JSON list of C-alpha atoms in Angstrom, two decimals:
[
{"chain": "A", "resi": 780, "resn": "MET", "atom": "CA", "xyz": [108.97, -177.07, 97.95]},
{"chain": "A", "resi": 781, "resn": "ALA", "atom": "CA", "xyz": [110.52, -175.64, 94.95]},
{"chain": "A", "resi": 782, "resn": "ILE", "atom": "CA", "xyz": [108.49, -173.41, 92.75]},
{"chain": "A", "resi": 783, "resn": "PRO", "atom": "CA", "xyz": [109.24, -174.08, 89.12]},
{"chain": "A", "resi": 784, "resn": "PRO", "atom": "CA", "xyz": [108.91, -170.54, 86.34]},
{"chain": "A", "resi": 785, "resn": "PRO", "atom": "CA", "xyz": [105.11, -169.84, 85.85]},
{"chain": "A", "resi": 786, "resn": "ARG", "atom": "CA", "xyz": [103.54, -171.19, 82.51]},
{"chain": "A", "resi": 787, "resn": "ASN", "atom": "CA", "xyz": [101.36, -168.59, 81.00]},
{"chain": "A", "resi": 788, "resn": "GLY", "atom": "CA", "xyz": [97.92, -169.48, 81.11]},
{"chain": "A", "resi": 789, "resn": "ALA", "atom": "CA", "xyz": [97.78, -170.84, 84.60]},
{"chain": "A", "resi": 790, "resn": "VAL", "atom": "CA", "xyz": [95.97, -170.17, 87.15]},
{"chain": "A", "resi": 791, "resn": "ILE", "atom": "CA", "xyz": [97.50, -170.24, 90.61]},
{"chain": "A", "resi": 792, "resn": "ARG", "atom": "CA", "xyz": [96.14, -169.42, 94.11]},
{"chain": "A", "resi": 793, "resn": "TYR", "atom": "CA", "xyz": [97.65, -165.72, 94.93]},
{"chain": "A", "resi": 794, "resn": "ALA", "atom": "CA", "xyz": [97.31, -162.99, 97.62]},
{"chain": "A", "resi": 795, "resn": "TYR", "atom": "CA", "xyz": [95.72, -160.44, 94.83]},
{"chain": "A", "resi": 796, "resn": "LEU", "atom": "CA", "xyz": [95.51, -156.48, 95.57]},
{"chain": "A", "resi": 797, "resn": "TRP", "atom": "CA", "xyz": [93.06, -154.83, 94.01]},
{"chain": "A", "resi": 798, "resn": "ARG", "atom": "CA", "xyz": [94.60, -151.21, 92.23]},
{"chain": "A", "resi": 799, "resn": "GLU", "atom": "CA", "xyz": [92.28, -149.46, 94.27]},
{"chain": "A", "resi": 800, "resn": "GLU", "atom": "CA", "xyz": [92.97, -151.12, 97.72]},
{"chain": "A", "resi": 801, "resn": "LYS", "atom": "CA", "xyz": [96.75, -149.89, 96.71]},
{"chain": "A", "resi": 802, "resn": "GLU", "atom": "CA", "xyz": [95.83, -146.35, 95.71]},
{"chain": "A", "resi": 803, "resn": "ARG", "atom": "CA", "xyz": [94.36, -146.64, 99.29]},
{"chain": "A", "resi": 804, "resn": "GLY", "atom": "CA", "xyz": [97.96, -147.45, 101.03]},
{"chain": "A", "resi": 805, "resn": "LEU", "atom": "CA", "xyz": [96.77, -150.95, 101.39]},
{"chain": "A", "resi": 806, "resn": "ILE", "atom": "CA", "xyz": [100.31, -153.33, 101.05]},
{"chain": "A", "resi": 807, "resn": "GLU", "atom": "CA", "xyz": [98.40, -156.32, 101.58]},
{"chain": "A", "resi": 808, "resn": "ALA", "atom": "CA", "xyz": [95.60, -158.20, 100.22]},
{"chain": "A", "resi": 809, "resn": "ARG", "atom": "CA", "xyz": [91.93, -158.49, 101.32]},
{"chain": "A", "resi": 810, "resn": "LYS", "atom": "CA", "xyz": [91.84, -162.45, 100.56]},
{"chain": "A", "resi": 811, "resn": "ASP", "atom": "CA", "xyz": [93.78, -165.07, 98.65]},
{"chain": "A", "resi": 812, "resn": "ARG", "atom": "CA", "xyz": [91.97, -165.64, 95.30]},
{"chain": "A", "resi": 813, "resn": "PRO", "atom": "CA", "xyz": [92.57, -167.46, 91.93]},
{"chain": "A", "resi": 814, "resn": "ALA", "atom": "CA", "xyz": [94.61, -164.82, 89.01]},
{"chain": "A", "resi": 815, "resn": "ALA", "atom": "CA", "xyz": [95.58, -166.50, 86.16]},
{"chain": "A", "resi": 816, "resn": "VAL", "atom": "CA", "xyz": [99.02, -165.85, 84.84]},
{"chain": "A", "resi": 817, "resn": "VAL", "atom": "CA", "xyz": [98.25, -163.71, 81.03]},
{"chain": "A", "resi": 818, "resn": "LEU", "atom": "CA", "xyz": [102.12, -163.27, 80.48]},
{"chain": "A", "resi": 819, "resn": "ALA", "atom": "CA", "xyz": [105.56, -163.89, 82.47]},
{"chain": "A", "resi": 820, "resn": "HIS", "atom": "CA", "xyz": [109.33, -163.46, 80.51]},
{"chain": "A", "resi": 821, "resn": "LYS", "atom": "CA", "xyz": [112.51, -163.00, 81.84]},
{"chain": "A", "resi": 822, "resn": "ASP", "atom": "CA", "xyz": [113.73, -159.26, 81.46]},
{"chain": "A", "resi": 823, "resn": "ALA", "atom": "CA", "xyz": [117.54, -159.05, 79.89]},
{"chain": "A", "resi": 824, "resn": "ALA", "atom": "CA", "xyz": [118.71, -156.63, 82.16]},
{"chain": "A", "resi": 825, "resn": "THR", "atom": "CA", "xyz": [117.43, -157.69, 85.47]},
{"chain": "A", "resi": 826, "resn": "GLY", "atom": "CA", "xyz": [116.94, -161.57, 85.01]},
{"chain": "A", "resi": 827, "resn": "ARG", "atom": "CA", "xyz": [114.46, -161.62, 86.67]},
{"chain": "A", "resi": 828, "resn": "ILE", "atom": "CA", "xyz": [110.47, -163.03, 85.91]},
{"chain": "A", "resi": 829, "resn": "VAL", "atom": "CA", "xyz": [108.37, -160.23, 85.64]},
{"chain": "A", "resi": 830, "resn": "THR", "atom": "CA", "xyz": [105.11, -161.29, 85.62]},
{"chain": "A", "resi": 831, "resn": "PHE", "atom": "CA", "xyz": [101.59, -160.93, 85.23]},
{"chain": "A", "resi": 832, "resn": "VAL", "atom": "CA", "xyz": [98.56, -161.87, 86.31]},
{"chain": "A", "resi": 833, "resn": "LEU", "atom": "CA", "xyz": [94.53, -161.08, 86.39]},
{"chain": "A", "resi": 834, "resn": "PRO", "atom": "CA", "xyz": [92.28, -161.34, 89.06]},
{"chain": "A", "resi": 835, "resn": "ILE", "atom": "CA", "xyz": [89.54, -164.61, 88.93]},
{"chain": "A", "resi": 836, "resn": "THR", "atom": "CA", "xyz": [86.04, -163.23, 90.89]},
{"chain": "A", "resi": 837, "resn": "HIS", "atom": "CA", "xyz": [82.58, -163.90, 91.66]},
{"chain": "A", "resi": 838, "resn": "SER", "atom": "CA", "xyz": [81.47, -160.77, 91.58]},
{"chain": "A", "resi": 839, "resn": "PRO", "atom": "CA", "xyz": [79.31, -159.97, 88.35]},
{"chain": "A", "resi": 840, "resn": "PRO", "atom": "CA", "xyz": [80.99, -157.30, 86.05]},
{"chain": "A", "resi": 841, "resn": "ALA", "atom": "CA", "xyz": [80.01, -153.61, 86.39]},
{"chain": "A", "resi": 842, "resn": "ASP", "atom": "CA", "xyz": [81.65, -153.04, 82.55]},
{"chain": "A", "resi": 843, "resn": "LEU", "atom": "CA", "xyz": [81.71, -156.72, 80.07]},
{"chain": "A", "resi": 844, "resn": "SER", "atom": "CA", "xyz": [84.00, -155.56, 77.95]},
{"chain": "A", "resi": 845, "resn": "VAL", "atom": "CA", "xyz": [86.66, -155.87, 80.69]},
{"chain": "A", "resi": 846, "resn": "VAL", "atom": "CA", "xyz": [86.26, -159.35, 81.33]},
{"chain": "A", "resi": 847, "resn": "VAL", "atom": "CA", "xyz": [85.95, -163.01, 80.35]},
{"chain": "A", "resi": 848, "resn": "GLU", "atom": "CA", "xyz": [83.50, -165.26, 81.88]},
{"chain": "A", "resi": 849, "resn": "ILE", "atom": "CA", "xyz": [84.85, -169.01, 82.94]},
{"chain": "A", "resi": 850, "resn": "PRO", "atom": "CA", "xyz": [82.81, -171.71, 81.37]},
{"chain": "A", "resi": 851, "resn": "ALA", "atom": "CA", "xyz": [81.66, -174.28, 83.79]},
{"chain": "A", "resi": 852, "resn": "ASP", "atom": "CA", "xyz": [83.71, -177.34, 82.36]},
{"chain": "A", "resi": 853, "resn": "ALA", "atom": "CA", "xyz": [87.23, -174.99, 82.94]},
{"chain": "A", "resi": 854, "resn": "LYS", "atom": "CA", "xyz": [86.09, -174.32, 86.37]},
{"chain": "A", "resi": 855, "resn": "ALA", "atom": "CA", "xyz": [85.50, -177.78, 87.03]},
{"chain": "A", "resi": 856, "resn": "HIS", "atom": "CA", "xyz": [88.58, -178.37, 84.67]},
{"chain": "A", "resi": 857, "resn": "LEU", "atom": "CA", "xyz": [90.85, -176.40, 87.56]},
{"chain": "A", "resi": 858, "resn": "GLY", "atom": "CA", "xyz": [88.85, -177.62, 90.50]},
{"chain": "A", "resi": 859, "resn": "LEU", "atom": "CA", "xyz": [87.36, -173.97, 90.70]},
{"chain": "A", "resi": 860, "resn": "ASP", "atom": "CA", "xyz": [83.63, -173.55, 92.40]},
{"chain": "A", "resi": 861, "resn": "GLY", "atom": "CA", "xyz": [80.58, -173.95, 90.62]},
{"chain": "A", "resi": 862, "resn": "GLU", "atom": "CA", "xyz": [80.02, -169.99, 91.34]},
{"chain": "A", "resi": 863, "resn": "ARG", "atom": "CA", "xyz": [80.11, -168.44, 87.66]},
{"chain": "A", "resi": 864, "resn": "SER", "atom": "CA", "xyz": [83.81, -166.64, 87.84]},
{"chain": "A", "resi": 865, "resn": "TRP", "atom": "CA", "xyz": [85.61, -163.91, 85.32]},
{"chain": "A", "resi": 866, "resn": "ILE", "atom": "CA", "xyz": [89.03, -163.72, 84.12]},
{"chain": "A", "resi": 867, "resn": "VAL", "atom": "CA", "xyz": [89.09, -159.20, 84.98]},
{"chain": "A", "resi": 868, "resn": "CYS", "atom": "CA", "xyz": [91.15, -157.96, 82.55]},
{"chain": "A", "resi": 869, "resn": "ASP", "atom": "CA", "xyz": [91.96, -154.13, 83.01]},
{"chain": "A", "resi": 870, "resn": "GLU", "atom": "CA", "xyz": [93.26, -155.32, 86.61]},
{"chain": "A", "resi": 871, "resn": "ILE", "atom": "CA", "xyz": [96.60, -156.32, 86.87]},
{"chain": "A", "resi": 872, "resn": "ASN", "atom": "CA", "xyz": [99.24, -157.00, 89.11]},
{"chain": "A", "resi": 873, "resn": "ARG", "atom": "CA", "xyz": [103.12, -157.22, 88.04]},
{"chain": "A", "resi": 874, "resn": "PHE", "atom": "CA", "xyz": [105.72, -159.00, 89.71]},
{"chain": "A", "resi": 875, "resn": "SER", "atom": "CA", "xyz": [109.13, -160.36, 90.53]},
{"chain": "A", "resi": 876, "resn": "TRP", "atom": "CA", "xyz": [108.28, -164.29, 90.08]},
{"chain": "A", "resi": 877, "resn": "PRO", "atom": "CA", "xyz": [107.86, -166.11, 92.11]},
{"chain": "A", "resi": 878, "resn": "GLY", "atom": "CA", "xyz": [107.30, -163.15, 94.73]},
{"chain": "A", "resi": 879, "resn": "TYR", "atom": "CA", "xyz": [106.19, -163.21, 98.28]},
{"chain": "A", "resi": 880, "resn": "ASP", "atom": "CA", "xyz": [101.98, -163.58, 97.46]},
{"chain": "A", "resi": 881, "resn": "LEU", "atom": "CA", "xyz": [101.82, -167.15, 95.77]},
{"chain": "A", "resi": 882, "resn": "ARG", "atom": "CA", "xyz": [99.17, -169.04, 98.11]},
{"chain": "A", "resi": 883, "resn": "PRO", "atom": "CA", "xyz": [98.86, -172.62, 98.63]},
{"chain": "A", "resi": 884, "resn": "ILE", "atom": "CA", "xyz": [95.39, -174.06, 97.20]},
{"chain": "A", "resi": 885, "resn": "PRO", "atom": "CA", "xyz": [93.49, -175.27, 100.74]},
{"chain": "A", "resi": 886, "resn": "GLY", "atom": "CA", "xyz": [92.71, -178.35, 101.27]},
{"chain": "A", "resi": 887, "resn": "ALA", "atom": "CA", "xyz": [95.41, -179.46, 98.23]},
{"chain": "A", "resi": 888, "resn": "ARG", "atom": "CA", "xyz": [97.83, -182.49, 99.37]},
{"chain": "A", "resi": 889, "resn": "PRO", "atom": "CA", "xyz": [100.68, -182.60, 98.69]},
{"chain": "A", "resi": 890, "resn": "ALA", "atom": "CA", "xyz": [100.33, -178.64, 99.12]},
{"chain": "A", "resi": 891, "resn": "ARG", "atom": "CA", "xyz": [100.50, -176.86, 95.92]},
{"chain": "A", "resi": 892, "resn": "TRP", "atom": "CA", "xyz": [99.94, -173.15, 94.36]},
{"chain": "A", "resi": 893, "resn": "GLU", "atom": "CA", "xyz": [99.35, -174.26, 91.02]},
{"chain": "A", "resi": 894, "resn": "TYR", "atom": "CA", "xyz": [95.17, -175.27, 90.20]},
{"chain": "A", "resi": 895, "resn": "GLY", "atom": "CA", "xyz": [95.87, -175.98, 86.53]},
{"chain": "A", "resi": 896, "resn": "MET", "atom": "CA", "xyz": [96.05, -173.84, 82.66]},
{"chain": "A", "resi": 897, "resn": "LEU", "atom": "CA", "xyz": [93.43, -172.46, 81.13]},
{"chain": "A", "resi": 898, "resn": "PRO", "atom": "CA", "xyz": [91.78, -174.27, 78.13]},
{"chain": "A", "resi": 899, "resn": "ARG", "atom": "CA", "xyz": [94.33, -172.28, 75.27]},
{"chain": "A", "resi": 900, "resn": "GLY", "atom": "CA", "xyz": [91.35, -170.61, 74.14]},
{"chain": "A", "resi": 901, "resn": "LEU", "atom": "CA", "xyz": [90.08, -168.84, 77.28]},
{"chain": "A", "resi": 902, "resn": "TYR", "atom": "CA", "xyz": [94.11, -168.10, 77.66]},
{"chain": "A", "resi": 903, "resn": "GLU", "atom": "CA", "xyz": [94.15, -166.78, 74.49]},
{"chain": "A", "resi": 904, "resn": "GLN", "atom": "CA", "xyz": [90.95, -164.69, 74.72]},
{"chain": "A", "resi": 905, "resn": "ALA", "atom": "CA", "xyz": [92.17, -163.14, 78.20]},
{"chain": "A", "resi": 906, "resn": "LYS", "atom": "CA", "xyz": [95.36, -162.34, 77.04]},
{"chain": "A", "resi": 907, "resn": "ALA", "atom": "CA", "xyz": [94.08, -160.86, 74.19]},
{"chain": "A", "resi": 908, "resn": "LEU", "atom": "CA", "xyz": [91.23, -158.53, 75.96]},
{"chain": "A", "resi": 909, "resn": "PHE", "atom": "CA", "xyz": [94.34, -157.40, 78.78]},
{"chain": "A", "resi": 910, "resn": "LEU", "atom": "CA", "xyz": [96.38, -156.31, 75.65]},
{"chain": "A", "resi": 911, "resn": "ASP", "atom": "CA", "xyz": [93.65, -154.33, 74.11]},
{"chain": "A", "resi": 912, "resn": "CYS", "atom": "CA", "xyz": [93.12, -152.61, 77.37]},
{"chain": "A", "resi": 913, "resn": "ARG", "atom": "CA", "xyz": [96.81, -151.93, 77.82]},
{"chain": "A", "resi": 914, "resn": "LYS", "atom": "CA", "xyz": [97.18, -150.17, 74.86]},
{"chain": "A", "resi": 915, "resn": "ARG", "atom": "CA", "xyz": [94.25, -148.44, 75.37]},
{"chain": "A", "resi": 916, "resn": "GLY", "atom": "CA", "xyz": [95.42, -147.19, 78.45]},
{"chain": "A", "resi": 917, "resn": "ARG", "atom": "CA", "xyz": [92.54, -148.94, 80.24]},
{"chain": "A", "resi": 918, "resn": "ALA", "atom": "CA", "xyz": [95.07, -151.05, 82.11]},
{"chain": "A", "resi": 919, "resn": "LYS", "atom": "CA", "xyz": [94.94, -150.76, 85.94]},
{"chain": "A", "resi": 920, "resn": "VAL", "atom": "CA", "xyz": [98.97, -152.49, 87.07]},
{"chain": "A", "resi": 921, "resn": "ALA", "atom": "CA", "xyz": [99.21, -152.57, 90.83]},
{"chain": "A", "resi": 922, "resn": "ASP", "atom": "CA", "xyz": [102.99, -153.03, 90.91]},
{"chain": "A", "resi": 923, "resn": "ARG", "atom": "CA", "xyz": [104.22, -156.00, 94.13]},
{"chain": "A", "resi": 924, "resn": "ASP", "atom": "CA", "xyz": [107.52, -155.56, 93.93]}
]
């Protein structure tokens, strides 16, 4: 299956590696999960598409200032489960698209790796929080290349 370029605001199935896992020396994620493409751009020097994804988790956040809760209607639109979920905006995986960590959505026929697009307002909220975390030095980036 040909993989088109990433779209800012897309939710993809991805083998997300938490920064603390990378710091422990892990190179493979423990599990696949939905992740939001918060920023993708072509690097003029290398020609590669640098992609930043934020993890989506069911785990209740310890710090509400770095997460955006996904409303139930947005989760339903994306085909995600009904449990509460948050986009974690201070944890980032950076990789060259498409990389090795895109995963097919379980049970999707035909096979695909993109759930769909976040509603624009939700995407803008997550992006603004991500950029704020980066500006304040709170963003934990795990390079996956």
